[in-house]
Amino acid sequence: MEKVRVRCGFSNGIDIDANGSRGGLSLAWKDDVSISLRSFSTNHIDVMVDGGNSSANWRFTGFYDSPYGHNKEDSWNLLRKLGEDKNHPWIVCGDFNEILYSTEKKGGIPREEKKMESFREALEDCQLEDVGFSGAWFTWEKGNFAATNIRERLDRGVANEGWRTLFPTGMIYHLPHSMSDHCPLLLDTISERTRSRTSQFKFEAWWTIEEFFETRVRQTWESTPGSIVTKLENLQKNLIEWECLIKRGKEGLKKKLSKELESLMMEDRDDDTLEKIIDIRVRLNLEIDRDEIYWEQRARTNWLKVGDKNSAFFHKYASARKRMNTITRLELENGRETTEENGIVKSASSFFRSLFMSRGVGDLYHLLQGIEKKIPSNINDLLLSVFTEEEVFSALKDLGPTKAPGPNGFPAMFFQKYWHIVGKDVITFCLGILNNGQSFGQLNSTDIVLIPKVQNPSNLSQFRPISLCTVLCKVVAKAVANRLQGVMGMCIDESQSAFVPGRLISDNTLVAYEMLHTFRRKRTGSKGVMAVKLDMSKAYDRVEWAFIREVMLKMRFDIKWVELILRCVTIASFAVKVIGIRGECFQATRGLRQGDPLSPFLFLFCSEGLSALMKMVQSEDGKIGAKASRSGPTVTHLLFADDCILFGEATREGANMVKGILKEYGECSGQCVNFSKSSIFFSSNTIEARKEEVLGILGVRPSTNMEKYLGLPSLVGRHKKASFQALKEKFLFRIKGWCTRFLSQGGKEVFIKSVLQAIPTYAMSCFLLPNGFCDELEQTIARFWWQKSYGRKGIHWCQWKNMCCLKEDGGMGFRSLAKFNVALLAKQGWRFMNNPTSLAARVYKAKYFPNTTFIESSLGNSSSFTWKIIWAARGVLQEGLCWKVGNGSKIFVFNDAWVPDLQNSRLSFHVNSLNDFKVADLIDHSSRKWRREVLEATFPEFIVEKILRIPLATEPNDDVVAWCGEPSGEFSVRSAYKLLQSHEVDPTAYALQTAYKNF
């Protein structure tokens, strides 16, 4: 090993011999580095690195863990032993031969949860966190065939808070490798370059708490003549000068006030001393608040707001965001790599200039034949009515106060807080554009910033371009979007469930799961069916403006309305902003700005082209689409924004039709399908020859279970915990994130309620999580809540079920996940009842309760997992539903709930009667009054009084089912959860039917 070191230029080193062909460690360094050895073994080398004059000394440990399971615990105990010294910045790098989460392995047998948990616990005990990396995700690979290939992230670097603070931009790079099955790790402690450039103006939230700031804004604004653009530019210059003066006077102020307060606290108390103490405390708290606001604005945590002294958390979170979003190297289109700032900026600008350049649209005649004329003239009149000041102000209030501002640096907070000063000019500018066709002028310039779509992106396709528009442009677009939103349900196909009021993402999830369940159980028939899950490449960025225009005009939107919308989109200029440098401006000719309030709705008009083609082909020869049951609706495709899944016959003709539709749609709209990332799932009766034929035509990869659809598993088998393991890992990932260590107890409460308990909500709205799994999640939350500090377990002073009680009842108001899960599932049943025309309701009704209502339905045989849990949760609905009396013809007197304010809502609990009859028999239909003599002869006096208080309409109408938990009669998850909380029994035993209570 010494010869290798010397040949590589490392004259100094520590070598530990191998045991035969196993093991062996070596640490090498050059003459200009000062290293002192602390300890070593066959599994580690621990040294101190002299930081010299530039930084403090820090500790480095090279670590190798045994690949054999019986030695794992010894390795983790060694790591804990090394971690007892917490006095130095420390980083540990090497081959740990273990993964932290299941997502760090692909292929082979899933890793045991206990082994991963042991690794996580060892790191937590040592207060070590993953440093992160740049490069390929996996560091170890085995197997040269797809069926046997296994990849894992076994090599990593972990560091304590001291090392991360010492090297805030330190980075580990996964380098390419060809000889070994492990990739080399490169640790770079100085990855960030020193930059000297003029910073861009940015309005600071802490300015608003300065005593005379509003006066300064008013004087500058009112003394500046001209347009709002001129006033904003002059205010920028004035505030920059003012900030310099303020900062100069506040340097070291907090430290000075702290020392003064400490000195005063040691003196004897008199009126003068107490007055000084109070004054210094007020000033010191103001400085603390200023720091907290400063870092909160940069942290951009939507769930935690200023207050309760979370400055340390905001600071660390902001530093983590900067670290994650910093681009230090980039792969170019020619395969080469650049680390130079100018090269990165130039490459990014060139990439997006090309991406936003129109390629033209194809012949739209055939596609437009499938677009229906849906907008009547009265809707156009409503859309084109004069915009008002109230609409402008409402649009401004809807914007996030400190969301990233556009090029001029003013966030929505400035306009919201000082509306009484700037409001008149804002209204004049916005209404001039909306009502009079005036130009945006310089305010429509847009900065494009790059947000990573994946961890550790390496090329530009792995970034999401977010457009930072000026607030005034957003206000105009938001005012237009608010009007457009109200008519989206009229003109967007039922297969699209995104951004349309009244439709939910869970609708598509339930339909997709039911379709795939049908495919798996389809074992007879000569023709198979297929589900093709498409991956759309840069969907928003490729939308052709001309295509949207023609689609909207075909829907019969007025030309003036269409032109107003396109004017908000087409006249913007762009500049890519990377690593703080703004590239050259360019004019786009296609694409939708991600961050523009109008963009989601405009993309739906684009996707209508695909819906039109699918429906036309299906109506012509029926080879597109599939059914979940014989009498059910034909489902051709499902859309959620750009997430798309198509259904059709698994034949040569069906595959050619799908390919033809996608080709025509792409030529007309600009959309591009990435077939190599798309996948296909076949029904069980599809023969292998047909599968090969279809795969050859479409060029997609086969899938045995469609993996995930809209982020949820498409197959839930007997091992349900394994299906939802990703949820638990999300919990652990968020809790073990180093930033949470800096939360106050109040911050912890908000973190649990707004972040942790929100993680499984989407999954729980479609699936019933096992009770044991919910208990594990709650135990994880409880440990986080009670722990004294990072790595120190605390005493659980109260049972978690008591913590889930309301605050007025002595609890903390945390959710019981099992009960909340059942309440969410009950909502799906309510939607089946009250939205019978929705696609999801029609699919499930045709298959499971075609001749009855949802409440009266039975479980049936060979039911899907989703139907079982929705049907099982109907017990909650049965408990909370009641009838609003109309003509009384549908309501049974004793067995239905129709009398309000009864402890047990059904009269069968209060009156013994073998014969039931309808409420209509209790009403005198000629006078529309209750028949008192019948009531008094049938019911006790207290029930008669309650019935007589039920109002009857003058004109008879139908009886209506309502939810008694809300005054409006509409179901809410909140009231259903309260209903479950009022029952002390286990929620699944209460809410789920006997036939399925053992889930």
GROMACS .gro file of N, CA and C in nm, residues 176 327-340 343-344 346-348 351 457-461:
model
   78
  176PRO      N    1  -1.707   0.894  -1.074
  176PRO     CA    2  -1.724   0.777  -1.162
  176PRO      C    3  -1.622   0.669  -1.128
  327ILE      N    4  -2.561   2.549  -0.701
  327ILE     CA    5  -2.511   2.465  -0.811
  327ILE      C    6  -2.361   2.486  -0.822
  328THR      N    7  -2.285   2.382  -0.793
  328THR     CA    8  -2.139   2.394  -0.798
  328THR      C    9  -2.079   2.335  -0.925
  329ARG      N   10  -2.150   2.244  -0.987
  329ARG     CA   11  -2.102   2.184  -1.112
  329ARG      C   12  -2.223   2.140  -1.194
  330LEU      N   13  -2.203   2.133  -1.325
  330LEU     CA   14  -2.315   2.107  -1.415
  330LEU      C   15  -2.268   2.026  -1.534
  331GLU      N   16  -2.345   1.924  -1.570
  331GLU     CA   17  -2.316   1.847  -1.691
  331GLU      C   18  -2.372   1.920  -1.812
  332LEU      N   19  -2.288   1.940  -1.914
  332LEU     CA   20  -2.332   2.010  -2.034
  332LEU      C   21  -2.395   1.911  -2.132
  333GLU      N   22  -2.458   1.964  -2.237
  333GLU     CA   23  -2.526   1.878  -2.333
  333GLU      C   24  -2.430   1.786  -2.407
  334ASN      N   25  -2.304   1.828  -2.421
  334ASN     CA   26  -2.206   1.745  -2.491
  334ASN      C   27  -2.143   1.639  -2.401
  335GLY      N   28  -2.193   1.630  -2.276
  335GLY     CA   29  -2.142   1.528  -2.185
  335GLY      C   30  -2.030   1.576  -2.096
  336ARG      N   31  -1.973   1.692  -2.127
  336ARG     CA   32  -1.866   1.745  -2.043
  336ARG      C   33  -1.924   1.812  -1.919
  337GLU      N   34  -1.837   1.847  -1.826
  337GLU     CA   35  -1.879   1.905  -1.699
  337GLU      C   36  -1.810   2.039  -1.679
  338THR      N   37  -1.882   2.135  -1.621
  338THR     CA   38  -1.821   2.264  -1.594
  338THR      C   39  -1.845   2.302  -1.447
  339THR      N   40  -1.745   2.367  -1.389
  339THR     CA   41  -1.756   2.418  -1.252
  339THR      C   42  -1.740   2.569  -1.248
  340GLU      N   43  -1.713   2.631  -1.362
  340GLU     CA   44  -1.693   2.776  -1.367
  340GLU      C   45  -1.828   2.847  -1.363
  343GLY      N   46  -1.953   2.961  -1.703
  343GLY     CA   47  -1.994   2.845  -1.783
  343GLY      C   48  -2.129   2.792  -1.739
  344ILE      N   49  -2.153   2.788  -1.607
  344ILE     CA   50  -2.282   2.742  -1.556
  344ILE      C   51  -2.395   2.835  -1.598
  346LYS      N   52  -2.398   3.057  -1.849
  346LYS     CA   53  -2.414   3.056  -1.995
  346LYS      C   54  -2.487   2.929  -2.040
  347SER      N   55  -2.451   2.815  -1.982
  347SER     CA   56  -2.513   2.690  -2.020
  347SER      C   57  -2.661   2.689  -1.983
  348ALA      N   58  -2.695   2.739  -1.863
  348ALA     CA   59  -2.834   2.743  -1.819
  348ALA      C   60  -2.916   2.836  -1.907
  351PHE      N   61  -2.977   2.672  -2.243
  351PHE     CA   62  -3.071   2.559  -2.234
  351PHE      C   63  -3.215   2.608  -2.232
  457PRO      N   64  -2.904   1.702  -0.807
  457PRO     CA   65  -2.915   1.703  -0.954
  457PRO      C   66  -2.780   1.729  -1.017
  458SER      N   67  -2.764   1.675  -1.138
  458SER     CA   68  -2.635   1.691  -1.207
  458SER      C   69  -2.650   1.759  -1.343
  459ASN      N   70  -2.773   1.763  -1.399
  459ASN     CA   71  -2.791   1.831  -1.527
  459ASN      C   72  -2.918   1.914  -1.523
  460LEU      N   73  -2.935   2.001  -1.622
  460LEU     CA   74  -3.042   2.099  -1.618
  460LEU      C   75  -3.181   2.038  -1.628
  461SER      N   76  -3.193   1.920  -1.688
  461SER     CA   77  -3.324   1.856  -1.697
  461SER      C   78  -3.375   1.813  -1.560
   0.00000   0.00000   0.00000
